[in-house]
């Protein structure tokens, strides 16, 4: 549980990083189909003048976890170069469901994405309520209770077969679908996540994949 002072510090950092988003970060997001306006809506930014615990991620893309009550409760960071690891988060941070504010929207359907930026794309670009979880290891059983009651919950895990034959994205989709009521697994082509599919097939076809008929 975060103190009020800690929540204030995290929100101030999220706002600062968003306000100082740089051209390299915007270019990276644009390559994923995410505009400057959509980035701003989700408070995406560039880690600048980092708070304690964020120093090792200076210059990285900042992805804050903001609740429906407009509190920042954590961060994910994404590096923009080819170094490893691609993603990072503050040491000891408790995991949360991403973009939970979308659960408050009055829609019959919602999408569960494997990853934060896929969630931003589905919610901010495709216009469908979406929440995100960065992989099967981060999924918690109580998340299912937040999603029960929808007519359909689309589960969009990555289709990423590894060299050893494993498919973590498929495992994620199966796990979520087994615990959430009215779940439907989104069948993506091999090697693709929902962002890849959107970039290749466009707005209308991706929305159709997620059960939205053209108007």
CSV table of C-alpha atoms in Angstrom, one decimal:
chain,number,residue,atom,x,y,z
A,1,UNK,CA,0.0,0.0,0.0
A,2,UNK,CA,1.4,3.4,-1.0
A,3,UNK,CA,1.3,6.3,1.4
A,4,UNK,CA,-0.3,9.6,0.2
A,5,UNK,CA,3.2,11.1,-0.1
A,6,UNK,CA,4.4,8.2,-2.3
A,7,UNK,CA,1.4,8.4,-4.5
A,8,UNK,CA,2.0,12.1,-4.9
A,9,UNK,CA,5.6,11.6,-5.8
A,10,UNK,CA,4.8,8.9,-8.4
A,11,UNK,CA,2.1,11.1,-10.0
A,12,UNK,CA,4.4,14.1,-10.1
A,13,UNK,CA,7.1,11.9,-11.8
A,14,UNK,CA,4.5,10.5,-14.3
A,15,UNK,CA,3.4,14.1,-15.2
A,16,UNK,CA,7.0,15.3,-15.6
A,17,UNK,CA,8.0,12.4,-17.8
A,18,UNK,CA,4.9,13.0,-19.9
A,19,UNK,CA,5.5,16.7,-20.2
A,20,UNK,CA,9.1,16.1,-21.3
A,21,UNK,CA,8.4,13.4,-23.8
A,22,UNK,CA,11.1,13.7,-26.5
A,23,UNK,CA,11.2,13.2,-30.2
A,24,UNK,CA,12.9,9.8,-30.1
A,25,UNK,CA,10.1,8.5,-27.8
A,26,UNK,CA,7.4,10.0,-30.0
A,27,UNK,CA,9.0,8.4,-33.1
A,28,UNK,CA,9.2,5.0,-31.5
A,29,UNK,CA,5.5,5.3,-30.5
A,30,UNK,CA,4.5,6.5,-33.9
A,31,UNK,CA,6.1,3.3,-35.3
A,32,UNK,CA,3.7,1.4,-33.2
A,33,UNK,CA,0.7,3.3,-34.4
A,34,UNK,CA,0.4,5.5,-31.3
A,35,UNK,CA,0.1,9.2,-32.0
A,36,UNK,CA,1.3,12.1,-29.8
A,37,UNK,CA,-2.3,12.7,-28.7
A,38,UNK,CA,-2.9,9.1,-27.7
A,39,UNK,CA,0.4,9.0,-25.9
A,40,UNK,CA,-0.6,12.1,-23.9
A,41,UNK,CA,-4.0,10.5,-23.0
A,42,UNK,CA,-2.1,7.6,-21.4
A,43,UNK,CA,0.6,9.9,-19.9
A,44,UNK,CA,3.4,8.1,-21.8
A,45,UNK,CA,6.6,10.0,-21.6
A,46,UNK,CA,10.4,10.0,-21.4
A,47,UNK,CA,12.2,9.4,-18.1
A,48,UNK,CA,13.7,12.8,-17.3
A,49,UNK,CA,15.1,13.9,-14.0
A,50,UNK,CA,14.2,10.5,-12.5
A,51,UNK,CA,13.0,10.1,-9.0
A,52,UNK,CA,14.9,7.6,-6.7
A,53,UNK,CA,14.5,4.1,-8.1
A,54,UNK,CA,14.2,5.2,-11.7
A,55,UNK,CA,17.7,6.4,-12.3
A,56,UNK,CA,18.7,3.3,-14.3
A,57,UNK,CA,16.0,4.0,-16.8
A,58,UNK,CA,16.7,7.6,-17.7
A,59,UNK,CA,15.9,8.3,-21.3
A,60,UNK,CA,13.6,5.3,-21.6
A,61,UNK,CA,9.9,5.4,-22.5
A,62,UNK,CA,7.8,5.8,-19.3
A,63,UNK,CA,4.5,3.9,-19.0
A,64,UNK,CA,2.8,4.8,-15.8
A,65,UNK,CA,0.1,2.6,-14.2
A,66,UNK,CA,-2.7,5.1,-13.4
A,67,UNK,CA,-5.8,4.0,-11.6
A,68,UNK,CA,-9.4,5.0,-12.2
A,69,UNK,CA,-9.0,7.5,-9.4
A,70,UNK,CA,-6.1,9.2,-11.2
A,71,UNK,CA,-3.4,7.8,-8.8
A,72,UNK,CA,-0.1,6.5,-10.2
A,73,UNK,CA,0.8,3.2,-8.5
A,74,UNK,CA,3.7,2.1,-10.6
A,75,UNK,CA,5.7,2.2,-13.8
A,76,UNK,CA,7.0,0.1,-16.7
A,77,UNK,CA,9.9,1.4,-18.7
A,78,UNK,CA,10.9,0.5,-22.3
A,79,UNK,CA,14.3,1.2,-23.7
A,80,UNK,CA,14.5,2.7,-27.2
A,81,UNK,CA,17.8,1.2,-28.3
A,82,UNK,CA,18.6,-2.4,-29.1
A,83,UNK,CA,20.0,-3.2,-25.7
A,84,UNK,CA,18.7,-5.8,-23.3
A,85,UNK,CA,16.5,-6.1,-21.4
A,86,UNK,CA,13.9,-4.2,-23.4
A,87,UNK,CA,11.6,-3.5,-20.4
A,88,UNK,CA,12.3,-2.7,-16.8
A,89,UNK,CA,10.4,-1.6,-13.7
A,90,UNK,CA,11.4,-0.3,-10.3
A,91,UNK,CA,12.9,-2.9,-7.9
A,92,UNK,CA,10.3,-4.4,-5.6
A,93,UNK,CA,7.3,-2.8,-7.4
A,94,UNK,CA,4.0,-4.7,-6.9
A,95,UNK,CA,2.4,-5.7,-10.2
A,96,UNK,CA,-1.0,-4.2,-11.2
A,97,UNK,CA,-3.4,-4.6,-14.0
A,98,UNK,CA,-2.7,-1.8,-16.6
A,99,UNK,CA,-5.3,0.8,-17.7
A,100,UNK,CA,-7.9,-0.2,-15.2
A,101,UNK,CA,-9.8,3.0,-15.8
A,102,UNK,CA,-11.3,1.4,-18.9
A,103,UNK,CA,-13.2,-1.0,-16.7
A,104,UNK,CA,-15.4,1.9,-15.6
A,105,UNK,CA,-16.6,2.5,-19.2
A,106,UNK,CA,-20.0,1.2,-20.0
A,107,UNK,CA,-19.3,-1.3,-22.8
A,108,UNK,CA,-20.4,-4.9,-23.3
A,109,UNK,CA,-17.0,-6.0,-24.4
A,110,UNK,CA,-13.4,-5.5,-23.3
A,111,UNK,CA,-10.0,-6.7,-24.5
A,112,UNK,CA,-7.2,-8.1,-22.3
A,113,UNK,CA,-3.9,-7.5,-24.0
A,114,UNK,CA,-0.5,-9.1,-23.2
A,115,UNK,CA,1.4,-5.9,-22.6
A,116,UNK,CA,0.9,-2.2,-21.9
A,117,UNK,CA,1.6,-0.7,-25.4
A,118,UNK,CA,-0.8,-3.2,-27.1
A,119,UNK,CA,-3.4,-2.0,-24.5
A,120,UNK,CA,-2.7,1.7,-25.5
A,121,UNK,CA,-3.2,0.8,-29.1
A,122,UNK,CA,-6.5,-1.0,-28.6
A,123,UNK,CA,-7.9,1.5,-26.2
A,124,UNK,CA,-6.5,4.8,-27.6
A,125,UNK,CA,-6.4,4.0,-31.3
A,126,UNK,CA,-9.0,1.3,-31.9
A,127,UNK,CA,-11.5,2.8,-29.4
A,128,UNK,CA,-12.2,-0.4,-27.5
A,129,UNK,CA,-11.9,-0.7,-23.7
A,130,UNK,CA,-8.8,-2.6,-22.9
A,131,UNK,CA,-6.6,-3.6,-19.9
A,132,UNK,CA,-3.2,-5.1,-20.0
A,133,UNK,CA,-1.0,-7.6,-18.2
A,134,UNK,CA,2.7,-8.2,-19.2
A,135,UNK,CA,2.6,-11.9,-19.5
A,136,UNK,CA,1.3,-15.0,-17.8
A,137,UNK,CA,3.6,-14.7,-14.8
A,138,UNK,CA,2.1,-11.3,-13.9
A,139,UNK,CA,-1.5,-12.5,-14.1
A,140,UNK,CA,-3.2,-12.7,-10.7
A,141,UNK,CA,-6.4,-14.7,-10.1
A,142,UNK,CA,-8.3,-11.7,-8.6
A,143,UNK,CA,-8.0,-9.8,-11.9
A,144,UNK,CA,-10.7,-12.2,-13.3
A,145,UNK,CA,-13.2,-10.7,-10.8
A,146,UNK,CA,-12.7,-7.3,-12.3
A,147,UNK,CA,-13.6,-8.7,-15.8
A,148,UNK,CA,-16.5,-11.0,-15.0
A,149,UNK,CA,-19.8,-9.6,-16.2
A,150,UNK,CA,-18.9,-8.5,-19.7
A,151,UNK,CA,-20.8,-10.1,-22.7
A,152,UNK,CA,-17.4,-10.9,-24.2
A,153,UNK,CA,-13.8,-10.6,-23.0
A,154,UNK,CA,-11.4,-10.8,-25.9
A,155,UNK,CA,-8.0,-12.1,-24.9
A,156,UNK,CA,-5.2,-10.9,-27.2
A,157,UNK,CA,-2.0,-12.7,-26.2
A,158,UNK,CA,1.0,-12.6,-28.5
A,159,UNK,CA,1.5,-15.5,-30.9
A,160,UNK,CA,5.2,-15.8,-30.2
A,161,UNK,CA,6.6,-19.3,-30.6
A,162,UNK,CA,10.1,-19.5,-29.2
A,163,UNK,CA,13.1,-21.6,-30.3
A,164,UNK,CA,12.4,-24.2,-27.7
A,165,UNK,CA,8.8,-24.6,-29.0
A,166,UNK,CA,7.1,-22.8,-26.1
A,167,UNK,CA,4.5,-20.1,-26.8
A,168,UNK,CA,4.2,-17.8,-23.8
A,169,UNK,CA,1.6,-15.7,-25.4
A,170,UNK,CA,-0.7,-18.7,-26.1
A,171,UNK,CA,-0.1,-19.8,-22.5
A,172,UNK,CA,-1.2,-16.3,-21.3
A,173,UNK,CA,-4.3,-16.4,-23.4
A,174,UNK,CA,-5.3,-19.9,-22.2
A,175,UNK,CA,-4.7,-18.9,-18.6
A,176,UNK,CA,-6.8,-15.7,-18.8
A,177,UNK,CA,-9.6,-17.4,-20.8
A,178,UNK,CA,-9.8,-20.2,-18.3
A,179,UNK,CA,-10.4,-17.8,-15.4
A,180,UNK,CA,-12.5,-15.0,-16.9
A,181,UNK,CA,-16.2,-15.4,-17.8
A,182,UNK,CA,-17.3,-15.2,-21.4
A,183,UNK,CA,-13.7,-15.1,-22.7
A,184,UNK,CA,-12.8,-15.5,-26.4
A,185,UNK,CA,-9.2,-16.0,-27.4
A,186,UNK,CA,-8.1,-13.7,-30.4
A,187,UNK,CA,-6.3,-15.9,-32.9
A,188,UNK,CA,-3.4,-13.9,-34.3
A,189,UNK,CA,-1.0,-15.0,-37.1
A,190,UNK,CA,2.2,-16.7,-36.0
A,191,UNK,CA,4.8,-14.2,-34.8
A,192,UNK,CA,2.4,-11.3,-34.3
A,193,UNK,CA,0.9,-9.4,-31.4
A,194,UNK,CA,-2.1,-7.2,-31.8
A,195,UNK,CA,0.0,-4.1,-32.7
A,196,UNK,CA,1.7,-6.1,-35.5
A,197,UNK,CA,-1.7,-7.1,-36.8
A,198,UNK,CA,-2.9,-3.5,-36.8
A,199,UNK,CA,0.1,-2.2,-38.6
A,200,UNK,CA,-0.2,-4.8,-41.3
A,201,UNK,CA,-4.0,-4.9,-41.6
A,202,UNK,CA,-5.3,-1.5,-40.5
A,203,UNK,CA,-8.0,-0.1,-38.3
A,204,UNK,CA,-11.2,-1.7,-39.7
A,205,UNK,CA,-9.8,-5.2,-40.1
A,206,UNK,CA,-8.3,-5.2,-36.6
A,207,UNK,CA,-11.6,-4.0,-35.1
A,208,UNK,CA,-13.3,-6.8,-36.9
A,209,UNK,CA,-10.8,-9.3,-35.4
A,210,UNK,CA,-12.0,-8.0,-32.0
A,211,UNK,CA,-15.6,-8.5,-32.9
A,212,UNK,CA,-16.6,-5.0,-34.0
A,213,UNK,CA,-18.5,-4.8,-37.2
A,214,UNK,CA,-18.0,-1.9,-39.6
A,215,UNK,CA,-20.6,0.9,-39.1
